[in-house]
Amino acid sequence: MTLKNKLKNIFYASLLLTTTASCSDWLDVKMEDSVMENTLFSTNEGYQEALNGIYMTMNNVYQEDLSVGIIDILAQYYYVTANYDHTYKVFAAYNFDDGLFEDYRDRVWRKTYELIANVNVLLEHCDSDDAAVSAEYYPIVKGEALALRAMFHFDMLRLYGPVYNESNASLKCIPYQLSSSKEIQPLLPANEVLQHVIDDLEEASKLLAEADPIITDGVRITVENDNGISGSNLNYRQFRLNYYATQVLLARAYAWRGDKTKAYEIAKNNILDKISTEELVVFPWTNSDAFFMEGKPDQVFSSEVFFSLYSIRRSNIYTKYFSSALNARTARLTFVGENLIQSKLASFYDDPNDWRLSMWDVTTGGNEDENAGNEEGGEEGGEEAKATSLYLTKYEGIKDGTETNGTEYFRYMTPLIRLSEVYLIAAEGAPSRDEAIGYINELRTHRSCKNLVDDATLDIQDMITKEFAREVIGEGQLFFYYKRHAMENIISGTSVNGTYGMVLSNYVLPLPKSEVDKRTDYNK
């Protein structure tokens, strides 16, 4: 067995220490477990294996629960109704006390705080007196770990915390776990949690600015060596919380605080002005050849992705949520309507040339009443007309029989942070209308959409909202965008061109009962 495989086995054994831990349980380390943990953190490779393990484990909660799936149902993207007894109806209706929803709340909380526990173990070893991590690796390992800790807590704040404003900022919501202590940590006010997030991201940014090769070399997808540091640990930077992804998280955090000016400055000065120079374009816009490639379209716009999950089982997302084989009314996540014209697509996309419209296709059948789409009930030749419905192909993957060459890494991506968000953050905080419209039009140009023209009827914020919704479908960000803006009228999932009246309290998920019970017992 190679050293790498041994370290992997040790790390996964150590993961068992936290897979049943809640926020209040943390680690229960026995003597033999401590030996394995010390062995893991005895080499540079061990630190990287631990960090890689955290990234891989993110798939357990982010791939479906916090990106694709339920979090987007909460944003009312899809035609999910009780009328047809849809599988996910309780989520679209915000029935928080339903058993399915309670399981979701508990699962997301538990798994995310397990990730935080593992990150804290790694951070503690980074700064221990006998730390084995080298000077070359230290800023990368610690920087990424701090950024991960901030991201995990920030997403818990965005999910379980209040709609953030001046009057709600002092409301207690979640703990911010800064160590691997088993002690129950107090629920902190939202503004204190957010400050911890910003502090971690600021420190992470300083560390990564020193050493992240993405700054000088780009994402390094094809690099075979890294100047003497073994393996590929400093390559494939889109699958790590690299410097630029960390800066986007920082801009998100300031936007959540309501400081659009600071978010704009980060987006423009620290990201947009740095990622495209004469020497290097770090995140180039995806071109039409890649997006429309026969049999293997790059519908996640992979070259623009700042940070993504990596999973060779990503195709399961399509099978579970979007497949044309699923019933459109009871199981599939889809748009209301029958085809590209008579559906929500006609209002959701404002330009028929929009590439993103190509992520939708029409299938025949897939409804319980297959004749529902044709009141006449028949076609020429006497055969009954079957109903048509829409399905999203974004995560469909590579079609069988398509020739591949090993560069199609986009097939394993579930994007979490992307270039278009940076442009839209900049547009929100831009000091002038012209500059804001310029950022929106830059995005629209690279989606083959006509430019916006400024006039008295143009609502810039409304256009930002619509562009953001088009960009992040299937990525779990729209619900948080709506919550940040405390939006009470959002795009409807059950009508072709209507809006949904959102109750602000529906943006705040209650803490899981299991966590509430633990805290009740602790305080007795």
Coordinates of C-alpha atoms in Angstrom, one line a residue:
M1 CA 0.0 0.0 0.0
T2 CA 1.4 3.4 -0.9
L3 CA 2.0 6.2 1.6
K4 CA -0.8 8.2 -0.1
N5 CA -3.3 5.4 0.3
K6 CA -2.3 4.8 3.9
L7 CA -2.8 8.4 4.7
K8 CA -6.2 8.3 3.0
N9 CA -7.2 5.4 5.1
I10 CA -6.0 7.1 8.3
F11 CA -7.9 10.3 7.3
Y12 CA -11.1 8.5 6.7
A13 CA -10.7 6.6 10.0
S14 CA -10.4 10.0 11.7
L15 CA -13.5 11.3 9.9
L16 CA -15.4 8.6 11.7
L17 CA -14.7 10.6 14.9
T18 CA -17.0 13.4 13.6
T19 CA -19.5 11.8 11.4
T20 CA -21.9 11.3 14.4
A21 CA -21.0 14.5 16.2
S22 CA -23.3 17.5 16.4
C23 CA -22.4 21.1 17.0
S24 CA -22.4 20.3 20.7
D25 CA -20.7 16.9 20.6
W26 CA -17.6 17.6 18.4
L27 CA -14.7 15.1 18.9
D28 CA -14.5 12.2 21.2
V29 CA -10.9 11.2 20.6
K30 CA -9.7 7.9 22.1
M31 CA -6.0 7.1 22.5
E32 CA -5.8 5.0 19.3
D33 CA -7.6 7.7 17.4
S34 CA -5.1 10.2 18.6
V35 CA -2.3 8.1 17.3
M36 CA -3.9 8.0 13.8
E37 CA -4.5 11.7 13.9
N38 CA -0.9 12.4 14.8
T39 CA 0.3 10.1 12.1
L40 CA -1.9 11.9 9.5
F41 CA -0.5 15.3 10.5
S42 CA 3.1 14.2 10.4
T43 CA 3.8 15.1 6.8
N44 CA 3.0 17.7 4.2
E45 CA 1.1 15.1 2.3
G46 CA -0.9 14.3 5.4
Y47 CA -2.1 17.9 5.7
Q48 CA -3.1 17.9 2.1
E49 CA -5.0 14.5 2.5
A50 CA -6.9 16.0 5.4
L51 CA -7.8 19.1 3.5
N52 CA -8.7 17.0 0.4
G53 CA -10.9 14.9 2.6
I54 CA -12.9 17.9 3.8
Y55 CA -13.4 19.0 0.2
M56 CA -14.6 15.6 -0.8
T57 CA -16.9 15.4 2.3
M58 CA -18.5 18.7 1.2
N59 CA -20.4 16.7 -1.4
N60 CA -22.4 15.0 1.3
V61 CA -24.2 18.2 2.1
Y62 CA -23.4 20.7 -0.6
Q63 CA -24.0 18.7 -3.7
E64 CA -27.7 18.4 -3.1
D65 CA -28.8 20.0 0.2
L66 CA -27.0 23.3 -0.2
S67 CA -26.6 23.8 -4.0
V68 CA -28.8 21.7 -6.2
G69 CA -32.3 20.6 -5.0
I70 CA -34.1 21.8 -1.9
I71 CA -32.4 25.1 -1.5
D72 CA -33.5 26.1 -5.0
I73 CA -37.0 24.8 -4.3
L74 CA -37.1 27.3 -1.5
A75 CA -36.3 30.0 -4.0
Q76 CA -39.5 29.0 -6.0
Y77 CA -37.6 28.2 -9.1
Y78 CA -39.7 25.1 -10.0
Y79 CA -43.2 24.0 -10.6
V80 CA -43.6 22.2 -7.3
T81 CA -47.2 22.2 -6.0
A82 CA -49.4 20.2 -3.6
N83 CA -52.0 19.9 -6.4
Y84 CA -50.1 17.0 -7.9
D85 CA -48.7 15.8 -4.6
H86 CA -45.1 16.7 -5.7
T87 CA -42.4 14.9 -3.8
Y88 CA -40.9 18.2 -2.6
K89 CA -44.2 20.0 -1.9
V90 CA -43.4 20.6 1.8
F91 CA -40.3 22.5 0.9
A92 CA -42.0 24.8 -1.6
A93 CA -44.7 25.5 1.0
Y94 CA -42.1 26.1 3.8
N95 CA -43.7 23.5 6.1
F96 CA -40.8 23.6 8.5
D97 CA -42.4 21.2 11.0
D98 CA -43.1 18.5 8.5
G99 CA -40.9 15.4 9.1
L100 CA -39.2 15.7 5.8
F101 CA -38.3 19.3 6.4
E102 CA -37.1 18.6 9.9
D103 CA -34.9 15.9 8.6
Y104 CA -33.4 18.4 6.1
R105 CA -32.8 21.0 8.7
D106 CA -31.1 18.5 11.0
R107 CA -29.1 16.9 8.2
V108 CA -27.7 20.3 6.9
W109 CA -26.9 21.5 10.4
R110 CA -25.2 18.3 11.6
K111 CA -23.2 17.7 8.5
T112 CA -22.0 21.3 8.1
Y113 CA -20.9 21.4 11.7
E114 CA -19.1 18.1 11.3
L115 CA -17.2 19.8 8.4
I116 CA -16.4 22.7 10.7
A117 CA -15.1 20.3 13.4
N118 CA -12.7 18.7 10.9
V119 CA -11.5 22.1 9.7
N120 CA -10.8 23.1 13.2
V121 CA -8.7 20.0 13.9
L122 CA -6.7 20.8 10.8
L123 CA -6.2 24.4 11.8
E124 CA -5.1 23.4 15.3
H125 CA -2.5 21.1 13.9
C126 CA -1.3 23.8 11.5
D127 CA -0.4 26.1 14.4
S128 CA 0.7 23.5 17.0
D129 CA 4.3 23.7 18.3
D130 CA 5.3 20.5 16.5
A131 CA 3.5 21.3 13.2
A132 CA 5.0 19.3 10.3
V133 CA 3.5 21.4 7.5
S134 CA 6.3 23.1 5.5
A135 CA 6.6 26.8 4.8
E136 CA 5.6 26.2 1.2
Y137 CA 2.3 24.5 2.2
Y138 CA 1.4 26.4 5.3
P139 CA -0.2 29.5 3.8
I140 CA -2.2 27.4 1.3
V141 CA -3.4 24.8 3.8
K142 CA -4.2 27.3 6.6
G143 CA -5.6 29.9 4.1
E144 CA -8.0 27.4 2.5
A145 CA -9.0 25.9 5.9
L146 CA -9.9 29.4 7.3
A147 CA -11.9 30.2 4.1
L148 CA -13.7 26.9 4.4
R149 CA -14.6 27.6 8.1
A150 CA -15.9 31.0 7.1
M151 CA -17.9 29.7 4.2
F152 CA -19.5 26.9 6.3
H153 CA -20.5 29.3 9.1
F154 CA -21.7 31.9 6.6
D155 CA -24.0 29.4 4.9
M156 CA -25.4 28.5 8.3
L157 CA -26.0 32.1 9.0
R158 CA -27.7 32.7 5.6
L159 CA -29.9 29.7 6.2
Y160 CA -30.7 29.8 9.9
G161 CA -30.0 33.4 10.7
P162 CA -32.4 36.4 10.5
V163 CA -33.1 38.5 7.5
Y164 CA -30.2 40.8 8.1
N165 CA -30.9 44.5 8.8
E166 CA -30.1 47.0 11.5
S167 CA -32.9 45.8 13.8
N168 CA -32.3 42.1 13.3
A169 CA -28.5 42.1 13.4
S170 CA -28.4 41.6 17.2
L171 CA -30.6 38.5 17.1
K172 CA -28.9 35.3 18.3
C173 CA -28.9 32.6 15.7
I174 CA -25.9 30.2 15.5
P175 CA -22.6 29.4 17.2
Y176 CA -19.3 30.2 15.6
Q177 CA -17.0 27.3 16.4
L178 CA -13.4 28.4 16.6
S179 CA -11.9 25.2 18.1
S180 CA -12.5 21.5 18.3
S181 CA -13.7 21.8 21.8
K182 CA -16.5 19.5 22.8
E183 CA -18.1 22.3 24.9
I184 CA -21.4 23.6 23.7
Q185 CA -20.8 27.0 22.2
P186 CA -23.3 29.9 22.7
L187 CA -25.6 31.1 20.0
L188 CA -24.2 34.4 18.8
P189 CA -25.9 37.5 17.5
A190 CA -26.0 37.6 13.7
N191 CA -23.6 40.6 13.5
E192 CA -21.0 38.8 15.6
V193 CA -21.2 35.7 13.5
L194 CA -20.8 37.8 10.4
Q195 CA -17.8 39.6 11.8
H196 CA -16.1 36.2 12.5
V197 CA -16.8 35.2 8.9
I198 CA -15.2 38.4 7.7
D199 CA -12.2 38.0 10.1
D200 CA -11.6 34.5 8.9
L201 CA -11.8 35.5 5.2
E202 CA -9.5 38.5 5.7
E203 CA -6.9 36.3 7.3
A204 CA -7.3 33.6 4.7
S205 CA -6.9 36.2 1.9
K206 CA -3.7 37.4 3.3
L207 CA -2.2 33.9 3.5
L208 CA -3.4 32.9 0.0
A209 CA -2.1 36.2 -1.5
E210 CA 1.4 35.0 -0.4
A211 CA 1.3 31.6 -2.0
D212 CA -1.7 30.7 -4.2
P213 CA -0.4 29.9 -7.7
I214 CA -3.7 31.0 -9.2
I215 CA -2.5 34.6 -8.9
T216 CA 0.5 34.0 -11.2
D217 CA -0.4 30.8 -13.1
G218 CA -4.2 30.7 -13.3
V219 CA -6.3 27.7 -12.4
R220 CA -3.5 25.2 -13.4
I221 CA -5.8 22.5 -14.9
T222 CA -3.0 21.0 -17.1
V223 CA 0.1 21.7 -15.0
E224 CA 1.9 18.4 -14.3
N225 CA 4.4 19.7 -11.7
D226 CA 4.5 22.5 -9.2
N227 CA 8.1 23.6 -8.9
G228 CA 9.3 20.8 -6.6
I229 CA 6.2 20.4 -4.4
S230 CA 5.0 16.9 -5.2
G231 CA 1.7 15.8 -6.6
S232 CA -1.2 18.0 -7.8
N233 CA -2.0 19.6 -4.5
L234 CA -1.4 23.1 -5.9
N235 CA -3.1 22.5 -9.2
Y236 CA -6.8 22.4 -10.2
R237 CA -7.4 25.6 -8.2
Q238 CA -11.1 25.8 -9.2
F239 CA -11.8 22.8 -7.0
R240 CA -10.2 24.6 -4.0
L241 CA -11.1 27.8 -2.1
N242 CA -8.4 29.7 -3.9
Y243 CA -7.5 33.4 -3.4
Y244 CA -10.1 34.8 -5.8
A245 CA -12.9 32.5 -4.5
T246 CA -12.1 33.7 -1.0
Q247 CA -12.4 37.3 -2.2
V248 CA -15.8 36.6 -3.7
L249 CA -16.9 35.2 -0.3
L250 CA -15.7 38.3 1.3
A251 CA -17.7 40.5 -1.1
R252 CA -20.7 38.3 -0.4
A253 CA -20.2 38.8 3.4
Y254 CA -20.1 42.6 3.0
A255 CA -23.1 42.6 0.8
W256 CA -24.9 40.5 3.4
R257 CA -24.0 43.2 5.9
G258 CA -25.6 45.8 3.6
D259 CA -22.3 47.4 2.7
K260 CA -22.6 47.4 -1.1
T261 CA -19.8 49.9 -1.5
K262 CA -17.3 47.6 0.2
A263 CA -18.6 44.6 -1.7
Y264 CA -18.2 46.6 -5.0
E265 CA -14.6 47.7 -4.1
I266 CA -13.6 44.0 -3.5
A267 CA -15.3 42.8 -6.7
K268 CA -13.8 45.5 -8.9
N269 CA -10.4 46.2 -7.3
N270 CA -9.4 42.8 -5.9
I271 CA -11.0 40.6 -8.5
L272 CA -12.1 42.0 -11.9
D273 CA -9.1 44.3 -12.2
K274 CA -6.7 41.4 -11.4
I275 CA -8.1 38.3 -13.2
S276 CA -7.8 39.6 -16.7
T277 CA -4.5 41.2 -17.8
E278 CA -2.3 41.1 -20.8
E279 CA -0.2 38.4 -19.2
L280 CA -3.0 36.2 -17.8
V281 CA -6.7 35.7 -18.0
V282 CA -7.6 33.5 -15.0
F283 CA -11.3 32.9 -15.6
P284 CA -12.0 33.5 -19.3
W285 CA -15.6 33.7 -20.5
T286 CA -16.8 30.3 -21.8
N287 CA -17.0 30.4 -25.6
S288 CA -19.8 29.1 -27.9
D289 CA -17.8 26.1 -29.1
A290 CA -17.5 24.8 -25.6
F291 CA -21.1 25.6 -24.6
F292 CA -22.6 24.0 -27.7
M293 CA -20.2 21.1 -28.1
E294 CA -22.1 18.2 -29.6
G295 CA -22.7 15.5 -27.1
K296 CA -20.8 17.2 -24.3
P297 CA -22.0 20.8 -23.9
D298 CA -20.3 22.8 -21.1
Q299 CA -23.5 24.1 -19.7
V300 CA -21.9 25.0 -16.3
F301 CA -19.6 27.6 -18.1
S302 CA -16.7 25.8 -16.4
S303 CA -13.9 28.3 -17.4
E304 CA -15.8 31.0 -15.4
V305 CA -16.2 28.9 -12.2
F306 CA -14.2 30.2 -9.2
F307 CA -14.9 27.3 -6.9
S308 CA -16.7 24.1 -7.5
L309 CA -17.4 20.7 -5.9
Y310 CA -15.8 17.8 -7.6
S311 CA -17.6 14.5 -7.8
I312 CA -17.4 11.7 -10.3
R313 CA -21.1 10.9 -9.4
R314 CA -22.4 14.3 -10.3
S315 CA -24.6 12.7 -12.9
N316 CA -26.7 11.5 -9.9
I317 CA -28.0 15.1 -9.6
Y318 CA -29.5 15.0 -13.1
T319 CA -31.0 11.5 -12.5
K320 CA -32.6 12.5 -9.1
Y321 CA -33.9 15.9 -9.9
F322 CA -34.0 16.8 -13.6
S323 CA -34.2 13.8 -15.8
S324 CA -36.8 13.6 -18.5
A325 CA -37.6 10.1 -17.2
L326 CA -39.0 11.7 -14.0
N327 CA -42.7 12.6 -13.8
A328 CA -42.9 16.3 -14.5
R329 CA -45.7 16.9 -12.1
T330 CA -44.8 14.8 -9.1
A331 CA -41.0 14.3 -9.1
R332 CA -39.0 16.4 -11.6
L333 CA -37.7 19.9 -10.9
T334 CA -38.8 21.8 -13.9
F335 CA -40.5 25.0 -15.1
V336 CA -44.2 25.3 -15.5
G337 CA -45.4 25.0 -19.1
E338 CA -45.2 22.6 -22.1
N339 CA -42.6 23.9 -24.4
L340 CA -40.1 26.7 -25.1
I341 CA -42.8 29.2 -25.9
Q342 CA -45.8 28.3 -23.8
S343 CA -44.0 28.2 -20.4
K344 CA -42.1 30.2 -17.8
L345 CA -39.1 30.2 -20.2
A346 CA -40.8 32.9 -22.3
S347 CA -40.7 35.4 -19.4
F348 CA -37.7 34.1 -17.5
Y349 CA -35.3 34.7 -20.5
D350 CA -35.8 38.1 -22.2
D351 CA -33.8 37.3 -25.3
P352 CA -34.4 34.3 -27.6
N353 CA -30.7 34.1 -28.4
D354 CA -29.7 33.6 -24.8
W355 CA -27.4 30.6 -24.5
R356 CA -28.9 29.7 -21.2
L357 CA -32.2 29.0 -22.8
S358 CA -30.4 26.1 -24.5
M359 CA -30.1 24.4 -21.1
W360 CA -33.8 23.5 -21.5
D361 CA -35.3 20.8 -23.7
V362 CA -38.8 19.4 -24.3
T363 CA -39.7 15.8 -23.7
T364 CA -42.9 13.9 -24.7
G365 CA -44.7 12.2 -21.8
G366 CA -43.6 12.3 -18.2
N367 CA -47.0 13.4 -16.9
E368 CA -49.5 11.2 -15.2
D369 CA -52.1 12.4 -17.6
E370 CA -50.2 12.0 -20.8
N371 CA -53.0 13.5 -22.9
A372 CA -53.1 16.7 -20.8
G373 CA -51.2 18.8 -23.2
N374 CA -53.8 18.5 -26.1
E375 CA -57.4 19.1 -25.5
E376 CA -58.3 17.8 -28.9
G377 CA -57.1 14.4 -27.8
G378 CA -55.5 13.2 -31.0
E379 CA -53.2 13.6 -34.0
E380 CA -53.3 12.8 -37.7
G381 CA -53.2 9.0 -38.0
G382 CA -55.4 8.5 -35.0
E383 CA -52.6 8.3 -32.4
E384 CA -53.2 10.2 -29.2
A385 CA -51.1 13.2 -28.7
K386 CA -48.9 12.9 -25.6
A387 CA -48.3 15.9 -23.3
T388 CA -45.0 17.6 -23.5
S389 CA -42.9 19.1 -20.6
L390 CA -39.6 20.8 -20.0
Y391 CA -36.5 19.4 -18.4
L392 CA -33.2 21.1 -17.4
T393 CA -30.1 19.6 -19.1
K394 CA -27.5 21.6 -17.2
Y395 CA -26.3 18.6 -15.2
E396 CA -27.1 15.9 -17.8
G397 CA -23.5 15.2 -18.5
I398 CA -21.8 13.7 -21.6
K399 CA -24.1 11.7 -23.9
D400 CA -23.3 8.0 -24.5
G401 CA -21.1 7.4 -27.5
T402 CA -19.5 10.9 -27.4
E403 CA -15.8 10.9 -27.9
T404 CA -13.9 12.3 -24.9
N405 CA -10.2 13.2 -24.5
G406 CA -9.9 13.6 -20.7
T407 CA -10.2 17.4 -20.6
E408 CA -14.0 17.4 -19.9
Y409 CA -13.5 18.0 -16.2
F410 CA -16.7 20.2 -16.2
R411 CA -18.7 16.9 -16.1
Y412 CA -17.7 16.6 -12.5
M413 CA -18.4 20.2 -11.4
T414 CA -21.2 21.5 -9.2
P415 CA -20.4 25.3 -9.2
L416 CA -20.6 27.2 -5.9
I417 CA -18.9 30.5 -7.0
R418 CA -18.8 32.0 -10.5
L419 CA -17.6 35.0 -12.5
S420 CA -21.0 36.4 -13.3
E421 CA -21.8 36.8 -9.6
V422 CA -18.7 39.1 -9.3
Y423 CA -20.0 41.3 -12.2
L424 CA -23.5 41.5 -10.6
I425 CA -22.0 42.4 -7.1
A426 CA -20.1 45.1 -8.8
A427 CA -23.2 46.3 -10.6
E428 CA -25.1 46.5 -7.3
G429 CA -22.6 48.7 -5.7
A430 CA -21.4 50.7 -8.7
P431 CA -21.2 54.5 -8.1
S432 CA -23.0 55.3 -11.4
R433 CA -25.8 53.9 -13.5
D434 CA -23.6 53.8 -16.5
E435 CA -21.0 51.6 -14.7
A436 CA -23.7 49.3 -13.3
I437 CA -25.3 48.8 -16.7
G438 CA -21.8 48.2 -18.2
Y439 CA -21.2 45.3 -15.8
I440 CA -24.6 43.8 -16.6
N441 CA -24.1 44.2 -20.3
E442 CA -20.7 42.5 -20.1
L443 CA -22.4 39.4 -18.8
R444 CA -25.2 39.6 -21.3
T445 CA -22.8 40.0 -24.2
H446 CA -21.2 36.7 -23.2
R447 CA -24.6 35.0 -23.1
S448 CA -25.4 36.3 -26.6
C449 CA -28.1 38.7 -25.2
K450 CA -28.8 42.2 -26.5
N451 CA -27.4 45.0 -24.4
L452 CA -29.6 47.0 -22.0
V453 CA -30.3 50.6 -23.0
D454 CA -30.7 53.1 -20.2
D455 CA -34.0 54.9 -20.0
A456 CA -36.5 56.0 -17.5
T457 CA -38.1 52.5 -17.4
L458 CA -35.0 50.5 -16.7
D459 CA -34.9 49.2 -13.1
I460 CA -31.2 48.2 -12.6
Q461 CA -31.8 46.2 -9.5
D462 CA -34.6 44.2 -11.1
M463 CA -32.3 43.4 -14.1
I464 CA -29.6 42.3 -11.6
T465 CA -32.1 40.0 -9.9
K466 CA -33.2 38.4 -13.2
E467 CA -29.7 37.9 -14.5
F468 CA -28.6 36.3 -11.2
A469 CA -31.6 34.0 -11.4
R470 CA -30.7 32.9 -14.9
E471 CA -27.1 32.4 -13.9
V472 CA -27.3 30.3 -10.8
I473 CA -30.2 27.9 -11.4
G474 CA -29.3 24.6 -9.9
E475 CA -26.6 26.2 -7.7
G476 CA -28.4 27.1 -4.5
Q477 CA -27.7 30.9 -4.5
L478 CA -31.0 32.5 -5.4
F479 CA -32.7 31.9 -2.1
F480 CA -29.9 33.7 -0.3
Y481 CA -30.0 36.5 -2.8
Y482 CA -33.7 37.0 -2.1
K483 CA -33.2 36.8 1.6
R484 CA -30.4 39.4 1.5
H485 CA -32.7 41.8 -0.2
A486 CA -35.7 40.8 2.0
M487 CA -37.7 40.4 -1.2
E488 CA -41.5 40.0 -0.7
N489 CA -42.3 39.5 -4.4
I490 CA -40.1 36.9 -6.1
I491 CA -40.3 35.0 -9.4
S492 CA -43.0 32.5 -9.3
G493 CA -42.4 28.8 -9.9
T494 CA -46.1 27.9 -10.5
S495 CA -47.1 30.6 -13.0
V496 CA -45.8 31.4 -16.5
N497 CA -45.0 35.1 -15.8
G498 CA -46.3 35.9 -12.3
T499 CA -44.7 36.6 -8.9
Y500 CA -44.8 34.7 -5.6
G501 CA -45.7 36.6 -2.4
M502 CA -42.9 35.7 0.0
V503 CA -43.5 35.9 3.8
L504 CA -40.2 37.2 5.3
S505 CA -40.3 34.6 8.1
N506 CA -40.0 31.9 5.5
Y507 CA -36.4 33.0 4.8
V508 CA -35.4 31.8 8.3
L509 CA -35.2 28.1 8.9
P510 CA -35.8 27.2 12.6
L511 CA -32.9 25.5 14.4
P512 CA -33.2 21.7 14.2
K513 CA -35.1 20.2 17.1
S514 CA -32.2 18.0 18.0
E515 CA -30.0 21.0 18.5
V516 CA -32.6 22.9 20.5
D517 CA -33.1 19.8 22.7
K518 CA -29.4 19.6 23.4
R519 CA -29.2 23.2 24.4
T520 CA -32.2 22.9 26.6
D521 CA -30.7 19.9 28.4
Y522 CA -27.4 21.8 28.7
N523 CA -29.0 24.8 30.3
K524 CA -30.9 22.9 32.9

